[in-house]
CSV table of N, CA, C and O in Angstrom, one decimal:
chain,number,residue,atom,x,y,z
A,1,GLU,N,89.6,-29.1,-20.7
A,1,GLU,CA,91.0,-29.0,-20.3
A,1,GLU,C,91.0,-30.0,-21.5
A,1,GLU,O,90.3,-31.0,-21.7
A,2,VAL,N,92.2,-29.7,-22.2
A,2,VAL,CA,92.5,-30.7,-23.5
A,2,VAL,C,93.3,-31.9,-22.8
A,2,VAL,O,94.3,-31.4,-21.9
A,3,GLN,N,92.9,-32.7,-23.0
A,3,GLN,CA,93.6,-34.4,-22.5
A,3,GLN,C,93.6,-35.5,-23.5
A,3,GLN,O,92.7,-35.4,-24.2
A,4,LEU,N,94.6,-35.7,-23.7
A,4,LEU,CA,94.9,-37.5,-24.4
A,4,LEU,C,95.0,-38.4,-23.6
A,4,LEU,O,96.1,-38.0,-22.5
A,5,GLN,N,94.8,-39.4,-23.2
A,5,GLN,CA,94.8,-40.3,-22.4
A,5,GLN,C,94.9,-41.9,-23.2
A,5,GLN,O,94.2,-42.4,-23.8
A,6,ALA,N,96.3,-42.3,-22.9
A,6,ALA,CA,96.5,-43.9,-23.7
A,6,ALA,C,96.4,-44.6,-22.3
A,6,ALA,O,96.4,-44.4,-21.3
A,7,SER,N,95.7,-45.7,-23.0
A,7,SER,CA,95.6,-46.7,-22.0
A,7,SER,C,95.7,-48.4,-22.8
A,7,SER,O,95.7,-48.2,-24.1
A,8,GLY,N,95.8,-49.3,-22.2
A,8,GLY,CA,95.6,-50.6,-22.6
A,8,GLY,C,97.0,-51.4,-22.4
A,8,GLY,O,96.7,-52.5,-22.9
A,9,GLY,N,97.8,-51.0,-22.3
A,9,GLY,CA,99.3,-51.6,-22.2
A,9,GLY,C,99.6,-52.5,-21.2
A,9,GLY,O,98.4,-52.7,-20.4
A,10,GLY,N,100.2,-53.4,-21.2
A,10,GLY,CA,100.6,-54.6,-20.0
A,10,GLY,C,101.7,-55.4,-20.6
A,10,GLY,O,102.2,-55.0,-21.1
A,11,LEU,N,101.6,-56.5,-20.0
A,11,LEU,CA,102.5,-57.7,-20.0
A,11,LEU,C,101.8,-58.9,-21.1
A,11,LEU,O,100.9,-59.2,-20.7
A,12,VAL,N,102.6,-58.9,-22.1
A,12,VAL,CA,102.3,-60.2,-23.0
A,12,VAL,C,103.2,-60.7,-23.2
A,12,VAL,O,104.5,-60.4,-23.4
A,13,HIS,N,103.1,-62.4,-23.7
A,13,HIS,CA,104.0,-63.2,-24.5
A,13,HIS,C,104.3,-62.8,-25.8
A,13,HIS,O,103.5,-62.6,-26.4
A,14,ALA,N,105.5,-63.3,-26.1
A,14,ALA,CA,105.7,-62.8,-27.5
A,14,ALA,C,104.6,-63.5,-28.5
A,14,ALA,O,104.4,-64.8,-28.3
A,15,GLY,N,104.7,-62.8,-29.4
A,15,GLY,CA,103.4,-63.5,-30.3
A,15,GLY,C,102.0,-63.4,-29.8
A,15,GLY,O,100.9,-63.5,-30.8
A,16,GLY,N,101.9,-62.5,-29.0
A,16,GLY,CA,100.4,-62.0,-28.3
A,16,GLY,C,100.3,-60.9,-28.9
A,16,GLY,O,100.8,-60.1,-29.8
A,17,SER,N,98.8,-60.4,-28.3
A,17,SER,CA,98.4,-59.1,-29.2
A,17,SER,C,97.7,-57.9,-28.1
A,17,SER,O,97.5,-58.6,-26.7
A,18,LEU,N,98.1,-56.9,-28.1
A,18,LEU,CA,97.3,-55.8,-27.3
A,18,LEU,C,96.7,-54.9,-28.2
A,18,LEU,O,97.2,-54.5,-29.4
A,19,ARG,N,95.6,-54.2,-27.8
A,19,ARG,CA,95.0,-53.2,-28.4
A,19,ARG,C,95.2,-51.9,-27.4
A,19,ARG,O,94.5,-51.9,-26.2
A,20,LEU,N,95.8,-50.7,-27.7
A,20,LEU,CA,95.9,-49.8,-26.9
A,20,LEU,C,95.1,-48.7,-27.4
A,20,LEU,O,94.5,-48.9,-28.7
A,21,SER,N,94.5,-47.7,-26.5
A,21,SER,CA,93.3,-46.7,-26.9
A,21,SER,C,93.9,-45.6,-26.5
A,21,SER,O,95.0,-45.2,-25.7
A,22,CYS,N,93.7,-44.6,-27.4
A,22,CYS,CA,93.8,-43.0,-27.1
A,22,CYS,C,92.6,-42.5,-27.2
A,22,CYS,O,92.1,-42.0,-28.4
A,23,THR,N,92.1,-41.9,-26.1
A,23,THR,CA,91.2,-41.0,-25.7
A,23,THR,C,91.4,-39.6,-25.7
A,23,THR,O,92.1,-39.3,-24.8
A,24,ALA,N,90.5,-38.7,-26.4
A,24,ALA,CA,90.8,-37.3,-26.1
A,24,ALA,C,89.8,-36.9,-25.4
A,24,ALA,O,88.5,-37.1,-25.6
A,25,SER,N,90.1,-35.6,-24.9
A,25,SER,CA,88.5,-34.9,-24.3
A,25,SER,C,89.3,-33.4,-24.4
A,25,SER,O,90.4,-33.1,-24.6
A,26,GLY,N,88.3,-32.6,-24.6
A,26,GLY,CA,88.5,-31.2,-24.9
A,26,GLY,C,88.8,-30.6,-26.1
A,26,GLY,O,88.8,-29.6,-26.5
A,27,PHE,N,88.5,-31.5,-27.0
A,27,PHE,CA,89.0,-31.5,-28.6
A,27,PHE,C,88.8,-32.5,-29.4
A,27,PHE,O,88.0,-33.5,-28.8
A,28,THR,N,88.4,-32.2,-30.4
A,28,THR,CA,87.4,-33.5,-31.4
A,28,THR,C,88.6,-34.1,-32.4
A,28,THR,O,89.3,-33.3,-33.0
A,29,LEU,N,88.9,-35.3,-32.3
A,29,LEU,CA,90.2,-36.0,-32.8
A,29,LEU,C,89.6,-35.9,-34.4
A,29,LEU,O,91.1,-35.6,-34.9
A,30,ASP,N,88.6,-35.7,-35.1
A,30,ASP,CA,88.7,-35.5,-36.2
A,30,ASP,C,89.2,-34.4,-36.9
A,30,ASP,O,89.2,-34.2,-37.9
A,31,ASP,N,89.5,-33.4,-36.0
A,31,ASP,CA,90.4,-32.2,-36.8
A,31,ASP,C,91.6,-32.2,-36.7
A,31,ASP,O,92.4,-31.5,-36.8
A,32,TYR,N,92.0,-33.5,-36.0
A,32,TYR,CA,93.6,-33.6,-35.7
A,32,TYR,C,94.4,-35.2,-36.6
A,32,TYR,O,93.5,-36.0,-36.5
A,33,ALA,N,95.6,-35.1,-36.9
A,33,ALA,CA,96.1,-36.2,-37.0
A,33,ALA,C,96.6,-36.8,-35.6
A,33,ALA,O,97.2,-35.9,-34.9
A,34,ILE,N,96.5,-38.1,-35.3
A,34,ILE,CA,96.9,-38.7,-34.1
A,34,ILE,C,98.2,-39.7,-34.1
A,34,ILE,O,98.1,-40.3,-35.4
A,35,GLY,N,99.3,-39.3,-33.8
A,35,GLY,CA,100.0,-40.1,-34.2
A,35,GLY,C,100.5,-41.2,-32.2
A,35,GLY,O,100.0,-40.7,-31.4
A,36,TRP,N,101.1,-42.5,-32.9
A,36,TRP,CA,101.6,-43.1,-31.8
A,36,TRP,C,102.9,-43.2,-31.8
A,36,TRP,O,103.6,-43.5,-33.0
A,37,PHE,N,103.6,-43.3,-30.7
A,37,PHE,CA,105.3,-43.1,-30.8
A,37,PHE,C,105.3,-44.1,-29.1
A,37,PHE,O,104.7,-44.4,-28.7
A,38,ARG,N,106.5,-44.7,-29.5
A,38,ARG,CA,107.1,-45.5,-28.3
A,38,ARG,C,108.5,-45.2,-27.7
A,38,ARG,O,109.4,-44.6,-28.7
A,39,GLN,N,108.9,-45.3,-26.8
A,39,GLN,CA,110.1,-45.2,-26.3
A,39,GLN,C,110.7,-46.1,-25.7
A,39,GLN,O,109.9,-46.6,-24.5
A,40,ALA,N,111.6,-47.2,-26.1
A,40,ALA,CA,112.1,-48.2,-25.5
A,40,ALA,C,113.0,-47.8,-24.1
A,40,ALA,O,113.7,-46.8,-24.1
A,41,PRO,N,113.4,-48.4,-23.1
A,41,PRO,CA,114.5,-48.1,-22.3
A,41,PRO,C,115.9,-47.9,-22.8
A,41,PRO,O,116.4,-48.6,-23.4
A,42,GLY,N,116.3,-46.7,-22.5
A,42,GLY,CA,117.8,-46.4,-23.0
A,42,GLY,C,117.5,-45.9,-24.4
A,42,GLY,O,118.9,-46.0,-25.0
A,43,LYS,N,116.6,-45.6,-25.0
A,43,LYS,CA,116.6,-45.6,-26.5
A,43,LYS,C,115.7,-44.2,-26.7
A,43,LYS,O,115.0,-43.6,-26.1
A,44,GLU,N,115.6,-43.6,-28.1
A,44,GLU,CA,115.0,-42.3,-28.3
A,44,GLU,C,113.4,-42.7,-28.7
A,44,GLU,O,113.4,-43.7,-29.1
A,45,ARG,N,112.8,-41.8,-28.5
A,45,ARG,CA,111.5,-42.1,-28.9
A,45,ARG,C,111.4,-42.2,-30.4
A,45,ARG,O,112.1,-41.8,-31.2
A,46,GLU,N,110.4,-43.2,-30.9
A,46,GLU,CA,110.5,-43.3,-32.4
A,46,GLU,C,109.0,-43.4,-32.9
A,46,GLU,O,108.1,-43.4,-32.3
A,47,ASP,N,108.5,-42.9,-33.8
A,47,ASP,CA,107.3,-43.2,-34.4
A,47,ASP,C,106.9,-44.6,-34.6
A,47,ASP,O,107.5,-45.1,-34.9
A,48,VAL,N,105.5,-44.6,-34.4
A,48,VAL,CA,105.1,-46.1,-34.8
A,48,VAL,C,104.0,-45.8,-36.2
A,48,VAL,O,104.1,-46.7,-36.8
A,49,SER,N,102.7,-44.8,-35.8
A,49,SER,CA,101.8,-44.8,-36.8
A,49,SER,C,101.3,-43.4,-36.5
A,49,SER,O,101.4,-42.8,-35.7
A,50,CYS,N,100.5,-43.2,-37.5
A,50,CYS,CA,100.0,-41.8,-38.0
A,50,CYS,C,98.7,-42.3,-38.7
A,50,CYS,O,98.4,-42.7,-39.5
A,51,ILE,N,97.5,-41.3,-38.1
A,51,ILE,CA,96.1,-41.4,-38.6
A,51,ILE,C,95.6,-40.1,-38.7
A,51,ILE,O,95.6,-39.3,-37.5
A,52,GLY,N,94.7,-39.9,-39.9
A,52,GLY,CA,93.8,-38.8,-39.8
A,52,GLY,C,92.6,-39.4,-39.9
A,52,GLY,O,91.9,-39.9,-40.7
A,53,THR,N,91.9,-39.1,-38.6
A,53,THR,CA,90.5,-39.8,-38.5
A,53,THR,C,89.2,-39.2,-39.4
A,53,THR,O,88.6,-40.0,-40.0
A,54,SER,N,89.8,-38.1,-39.9
A,54,SER,CA,88.5,-37.4,-40.9
A,54,SER,C,88.3,-38.2,-42.3
A,54,SER,O,87.4,-38.0,-42.6
A,55,ASP,N,89.4,-38.5,-42.4
A,55,ASP,CA,89.6,-39.2,-44.0
A,55,ASP,C,90.4,-40.8,-44.1
A,55,ASP,O,90.2,-41.2,-45.1
A,56,GLY,N,90.7,-41.1,-43.0
A,56,GLY,CA,90.9,-42.5,-42.8
A,56,GLY,C,92.5,-42.9,-42.9
A,56,GLY,O,92.8,-43.8,-43.3
A,57,SER,N,93.2,-41.6,-43.5
A,57,SER,CA,94.4,-41.6,-44.1
A,57,SER,C,95.5,-42.4,-43.1
A,57,SER,O,95.3,-41.7,-41.8
A,58,VAL,N,96.4,-43.1,-43.2
A,58,VAL,CA,97.4,-43.7,-42.1
A,58,VAL,C,98.6,-44.0,-42.8
A,58,VAL,O,99.0,-44.2,-44.1
A,59,TYR,N,99.8,-44.0,-42.0
A,59,TYR,CA,100.9,-44.5,-42.1
A,59,TYR,C,101.6,-45.0,-41.3
A,59,TYR,O,101.0,-45.0,-39.9
A,60,TYR,N,102.3,-46.1,-41.7
A,60,TYR,CA,103.1,-47.1,-40.3
A,60,TYR,C,104.9,-46.8,-40.5
A,60,TYR,O,105.1,-46.8,-41.7
A,61,GLU,N,105.2,-46.9,-39.8
A,61,GLU,CA,106.5,-47.2,-39.7
A,61,GLU,C,106.6,-48.9,-40.3
A,61,GLU,O,106.3,-49.5,-40.3
A,62,ASP,N,108.0,-48.9,-40.7
A,62,ASP,CA,108.5,-50.1,-41.4
A,62,ASP,C,108.1,-51.2,-40.4
A,62,ASP,O,107.6,-52.4,-40.7
A,63,PHE,N,108.6,-51.0,-39.0
A,63,PHE,CA,108.6,-52.5,-38.0
A,63,PHE,C,107.1,-52.6,-37.9
A,63,PHE,O,106.7,-53.6,-37.2
A,64,ALA,N,106.2,-51.6,-38.0
A,64,ALA,CA,104.9,-51.9,-37.7
A,64,ALA,C,103.9,-52.6,-38.8
A,64,ALA,O,102.8,-52.7,-38.6
A,65,LYS,N,104.4,-52.1,-40.0
A,65,LYS,CA,103.7,-52.7,-41.1
A,65,LYS,C,103.4,-54.0,-41.1
A,65,LYS,O,103.9,-55.1,-41.1
A,66,GLY,N,102.2,-54.7,-41.5
A,66,GLY,CA,101.8,-56.0,-41.1
A,66,GLY,C,101.5,-56.6,-39.8
A,66,GLY,O,100.8,-57.6,-39.6
A,67,ARG,N,102.0,-55.6,-38.9
A,67,ARG,CA,101.4,-56.4,-37.6
A,67,ARG,C,100.7,-55.5,-36.4
A,67,ARG,O,99.9,-56.0,-35.8
A,68,PHE,N,100.6,-54.1,-36.7
A,68,PHE,CA,100.1,-53.1,-36.2
A,68,PHE,C,98.8,-52.5,-37.2
A,68,PHE,O,99.3,-52.5,-38.5
A,69,THR,N,97.7,-52.0,-36.5
A,69,THR,CA,96.6,-51.6,-37.2
A,69,THR,C,96.1,-50.4,-36.5
A,69,THR,O,95.8,-50.6,-35.3
A,70,VAL,N,96.0,-49.2,-36.9
A,70,VAL,CA,95.5,-48.0,-36.5
A,70,VAL,C,94.2,-47.7,-37.1
A,70,VAL,O,93.9,-47.9,-38.1
A,71,SER,N,93.0,-47.2,-35.9
A,71,SER,CA,92.2,-46.8,-36.5
A,71,SER,C,91.2,-46.2,-35.5
A,71,SER,O,91.9,-46.0,-34.5
A,72,GLY,N,90.5,-45.2,-36.0
A,72,GLY,CA,89.4,-44.4,-35.1
A,72,GLY,C,88.1,-44.5,-35.2
A,72,GLY,O,87.5,-45.3,-36.0
A,73,ASP,N,87.5,-44.1,-34.0
A,73,ASP,CA,86.2,-44.1,-33.9
A,73,ASP,C,85.7,-42.5,-33.5
A,73,ASP,O,85.8,-42.3,-32.2
A,74,ASN,N,85.6,-41.9,-34.2
A,74,ASN,CA,85.1,-40.3,-33.9
A,74,ASN,C,84.1,-40.2,-33.1
A,74,ASN,O,84.0,-39.2,-32.1
A,75,ALA,N,83.0,-41.3,-33.2
A,75,ALA,CA,81.9,-41.4,-31.9
A,75,ALA,C,82.6,-41.1,-30.7
A,75,ALA,O,81.8,-40.7,-29.3
A,76,LYS,N,83.4,-41.9,-30.3
A,76,LYS,CA,84.1,-42.0,-29.1
A,76,LYS,C,85.3,-41.2,-28.7
A,76,LYS,O,85.7,-41.5,-27.6
A,77,ASN,N,85.3,-40.4,-29.8
A,77,ASN,CA,86.7,-39.5,-29.8
A,77,ASN,C,87.9,-40.2,-29.2
A,77,ASN,O,88.7,-39.8,-28.6
A,78,THR,N,88.1,-41.5,-29.9
A,78,THR,CA,89.3,-42.6,-29.5
A,78,THR,C,89.7,-42.9,-30.7
A,78,THR,O,89.6,-43.2,-31.9
A,79,VAL,N,91.1,-43.1,-30.7
A,79,VAL,CA,92.1,-43.8,-31.8
A,79,VAL,C,92.7,-45.1,-30.9
A,79,VAL,O,93.0,-45.2,-29.8
A,80,TYR,N,92.5,-46.1,-31.6
A,80,TYR,CA,93.2,-47.6,-31.2
A,80,TYR,C,94.3,-47.8,-32.0
A,80,TYR,O,94.5,-47.6,-33.2
A,81,LEU,N,95.4,-48.8,-31.4
A,81,LEU,CA,96.4,-49.2,-32.0
A,81,LEU,C,96.4,-50.8,-31.6
A,81,LEU,O,96.7,-51.1,-30.5
A,82,GLN,N,96.0,-51.6,-32.7
A,82,GLN,CA,96.1,-53.0,-32.7
A,82,GLN,C,97.5,-53.7,-32.9
A,82,GLN,O,97.9,-53.3,-33.7
A,83,MET,N,98.2,-54.5,-31.9
A,83,MET,CA,99.2,-54.9,-32.2
A,83,MET,C,99.1,-56.2,-31.9
A,83,MET,O,98.9,-57.0,-30.8
A,84,ASN,N,99.6,-56.9,-33.2
A,84,ASN,CA,99.7,-58.2,-33.1
A,84,ASN,C,101.0,-58.8,-33.2
A,84,ASN,O,102.1,-57.9,-33.6
A,85,SER,N,101.1,-60.1,-33.3
A,85,SER,CA,102.5,-60.7,-33.3
A,85,SER,C,103.6,-59.8,-32.6
A,85,SER,O,104.8,-59.6,-33.1
A,86,LEU,N,103.5,-59.5,-31.2
A,86,LEU,CA,104.2,-58.6,-30.4
A,86,LEU,C,105.8,-59.4,-30.2
A,86,LEU,O,105.5,-60.7,-30.2
A,87,LYS,N,106.6,-58.6,-30.4
A,87,LYS,CA,108.3,-59.1,-30.4
A,87,LYS,C,108.7,-58.7,-29.1
A,87,LYS,O,108.2,-57.4,-28.6
A,88,PRO,N,109.7,-59.1,-28.5
A,88,PRO,CA,110.3,-58.6,-27.1
A,88,PRO,C,110.6,-57.1,-27.5
A,88,PRO,O,110.8,-56.1,-26.5
A,89,GLU,N,111.2,-56.9,-28.4
A,89,GLU,CA,111.6,-55.5,-29.0
A,89,GLU,C,110.5,-54.4,-29.0
A,89,GLU,O,110.9,-53.4,-29.3
A,90,ASP,N,109.3,-55.0,-29.1
A,90,ASP,CA,108.2,-54.0,-29.0
A,90,ASP,C,108.1,-53.4,-27.4
A,90,ASP,O,107.3,-52.6,-27.4
A,91,THR,N,108.8,-54.1,-26.6
A,91,THR,CA,108.9,-53.5,-25.4
A,91,THR,C,109.1,-52.0,-25.4
A,91,THR,O,110.1,-51.7,-25.9
A,92,ALA,N,108.2,-51.1,-24.6
A,92,ALA,CA,108.2,-49.6,-24.8
A,92,ALA,C,107.3,-48.9,-24.1
A,92,ALA,O,106.2,-49.9,-23.9
A,93,VAL,N,107.2,-47.8,-23.7
A,93,VAL,CA,106.0,-46.8,-23.3
A,93,VAL,C,105.6,-46.2,-24.5
A,93,VAL,O,106.3,-45.9,-25.4
A,94,TYR,N,104.4,-46.6,-24.6
A,94,TYR,CA,103.7,-46.2,-25.7
A,94,TYR,C,102.7,-44.8,-25.7
A,94,TYR,O,102.4,-44.7,-24.4
A,95,TYR,N,103.1,-44.0,-26.5
A,95,TYR,CA,102.4,-42.4,-26.3
A,95,TYR,C,101.5,-42.3,-27.6
A,95,TYR,O,101.8,-42.7,-28.5
A,96,CYS,N,100.4,-41.6,-27.4
A,96,CYS,CA,99.7,-40.9,-28.4
A,96,CYS,C,99.8,-39.1,-28.3
A,96,CYS,O,99.8,-39.0,-27.1
A,97,ALA,N,99.4,-38.8,-29.6
A,97,ALA,CA,99.7,-37.2,-29.5
A,97,ALA,C,98.7,-36.8,-30.4
A,97,ALA,O,98.5,-37.5,-31.5
A,98,ALA,N,98.3,-35.7,-30.6
A,98,ALA,CA,97.5,-35.0,-31.6
A,98,ALA,C,98.2,-34.1,-32.0
A,98,ALA,O,98.8,-33.1,-31.8
A,99,VAL,N,98.2,-33.3,-33.8
A,99,VAL,CA,98.5,-32.4,-34.2
A,99,VAL,C,97.4,-31.8,-35.1
A,99,VAL,O,96.7,-32.8,-35.8
A,100,LYS,N,97.2,-30.7,-35.2
A,100,LYS,CA,95.9,-29.9,-35.8
A,100,LYS,C,96.5,-30.5,-37.2
A,100,LYS,O,97.5,-30.1,-38.0
A,101,ARG,N,95.3,-30.8,-38.1
A,101,ARG,CA,95.3,-31.4,-39.2
A,101,ARG,C,94.4,-30.7,-40.1
A,101,ARG,O,93.1,-30.3,-40.0
A,102,ASP,N,95.1,-30.2,-41.5
A,102,ASP,CA,94.3,-29.8,-42.7
A,102,ASP,C,94.2,-30.9,-43.6
A,102,ASP,O,95.3,-31.2,-44.1
A,103,PRO,N,93.2,-31.5,-43.9
A,103,PRO,CA,93.3,-32.6,-44.6
A,103,PRO,C,93.3,-32.5,-46.1
A,103,PRO,O,93.4,-33.5,-46.9
A,104,ARG,N,93.6,-31.2,-46.4
A,104,ARG,CA,94.1,-31.0,-47.9
A,104,ARG,C,95.7,-31.2,-48.1
A,104,ARG,O,96.0,-31.1,-49.1
A,105,ILE,N,96.3,-31.1,-46.9
A,105,ILE,CA,97.7,-31.3,-47.0
A,105,ILE,C,97.9,-32.6,-46.7
A,105,ILE,O,97.1,-33.4,-45.6
A,106,ARG,N,99.0,-33.5,-47.3
A,106,ARG,CA,99.4,-34.8,-46.8
A,106,ARG,C,99.6,-35.0,-45.3
A,106,ARG,O,100.2,-33.9,-44.7
A,107,LEU,N,99.1,-36.3,-44.9
A,107,LEU,CA,99.3,-36.5,-43.4
A,107,LEU,C,100.5,-36.4,-42.9
A,107,LEU,O,101.5,-37.1,-43.6
A,108,PHE,N,101.0,-36.0,-41.7
A,108,PHE,CA,101.7,-35.7,-40.9
A,108,PHE,C,101.7,-36.0,-39.4
A,108,PHE,O,100.8,-35.6,-39.0
A,109,CYS,N,102.7,-36.6,-38.7
A,109,CYS,CA,102.6,-36.6,-37.3
A,109,CYS,C,103.9,-36.3,-36.9
A,109,CYS,O,104.6,-36.7,-36.2
A,110,TYR,N,104.3,-34.7,-36.8
A,110,TYR,CA,105.3,-33.9,-36.3
A,110,TYR,C,104.9,-32.8,-35.7
A,110,TYR,O,104.0,-32.3,-36.1
A,111,GLY,N,105.7,-32.1,-34.9
A,111,GLY,CA,105.1,-31.1,-34.4
A,111,GLY,C,103.7,-31.1,-33.4
A,111,GLY,O,103.1,-30.1,-33.7
A,112,MET,N,104.0,-32.1,-32.6
A,112,MET,CA,102.3,-32.6,-31.8
A,112,MET,C,102.2,-31.3,-31.2
A,112,MET,O,102.8,-30.7,-30.2
A,113,ASP,N,100.8,-31.1,-31.4
A,113,ASP,CA,100.2,-30.0,-30.3
A,113,ASP,C,100.0,-30.8,-28.6
A,113,ASP,O,100.0,-29.9,-27.7
A,114,TYR,N,99.2,-31.8,-28.8
A,114,TYR,CA,99.0,-32.6,-27.6
A,114,TYR,C,99.4,-33.7,-27.3
A,114,TYR,O,99.9,-34.7,-28.7
A,115,TRP,N,100.2,-34.3,-26.1
A,115,TRP,CA,100.7,-35.6,-25.9
A,115,TRP,C,100.1,-36.0,-24.5
A,115,TRP,O,99.4,-35.2,-23.9
A,116,GLY,N,99.8,-37.3,-24.7
A,116,GLY,CA,99.3,-38.2,-23.5
A,116,GLY,C,100.3,-38.9,-22.7
A,116,GLY,O,101.2,-38.9,-23.3
A,117,LYS,N,99.8,-39.3,-21.5
A,117,LYS,CA,100.7,-40.0,-20.7
A,117,LYS,C,100.9,-41.4,-21.2
A,117,LYS,O,99.7,-41.7,-22.1
A,118,GLY,N,101.8,-41.7,-21.3
A,118,GLY,CA,102.2,-43.2,-21.8
A,118,GLY,C,101.6,-44.6,-21.2
A,118,GLY,O,101.2,-44.2,-20.2
A,119,THR,N,101.5,-45.5,-22.0
A,119,THR,CA,101.1,-46.6,-21.6
A,119,THR,C,102.1,-47.7,-21.6
A,119,THR,O,102.6,-47.7,-22.6
A,120,LEU,N,102.6,-48.4,-20.8
A,120,LEU,CA,103.7,-49.3,-20.9
A,120,LEU,C,103.4,-50.5,-21.5
A,120,LEU,O,102.2,-51.5,-21.0
A,121,VAL,N,104.0,-51.1,-22.6
A,121,VAL,CA,103.9,-52.3,-23.0
A,121,VAL,C,105.2,-53.3,-22.9
A,121,VAL,O,106.3,-52.7,-23.3
A,122,THR,N,105.1,-54.3,-22.1
A,122,THR,CA,106.2,-55.3,-21.9
A,122,THR,C,106.0,-56.7,-22.3
A,122,THR,O,104.7,-57.4,-22.3
A,123,VAL,N,106.9,-56.9,-23.4
A,123,VAL,CA,106.7,-58.4,-24.5
A,123,VAL,C,107.7,-59.1,-23.9
A,123,VAL,O,108.8,-58.9,-24.0
A,124,SER,N,107.4,-60.3,-23.1
A,124,SER,CA,108.1,-61.2,-22.4
A,124,SER,C,108.5,-62.3,-23.7
A,124,SER,O,107.7,-62.8,-24.7
A,125,SER,N,109.8,-62.8,-23.6
A,125,SER,CA,110.2,-64.1,-24.6
A,125,SER,C,110.0,-65.1,-24.1
A,125,SER,O,109.6,-65.4,-23.2
């Protein structure tokens, strides 16, 4: 069974850090691009970051640059999102998703094939 599981969310004070994990089962992450997305209450889902674990290529949305770091561990079939200097506006449900990737093509994270259940991140002021 193909499955993605996001974990690591929780309650943190502003300025704190959290590390989210996205673990895949039923498929190999290095054949895919893994995206992190988030949805805050009353808002539309937005992109956070995208990584191609086969070659380490990454991109971040502007709000994540300099604060968030995405990385992959193919041995564990897991992608991580390290979030530092968290702000109350980072409060959201965070999701990971996977899309089959051809490494010859520029990295993208849309039209995702698989989605995990989200993990809630709450940042208090």
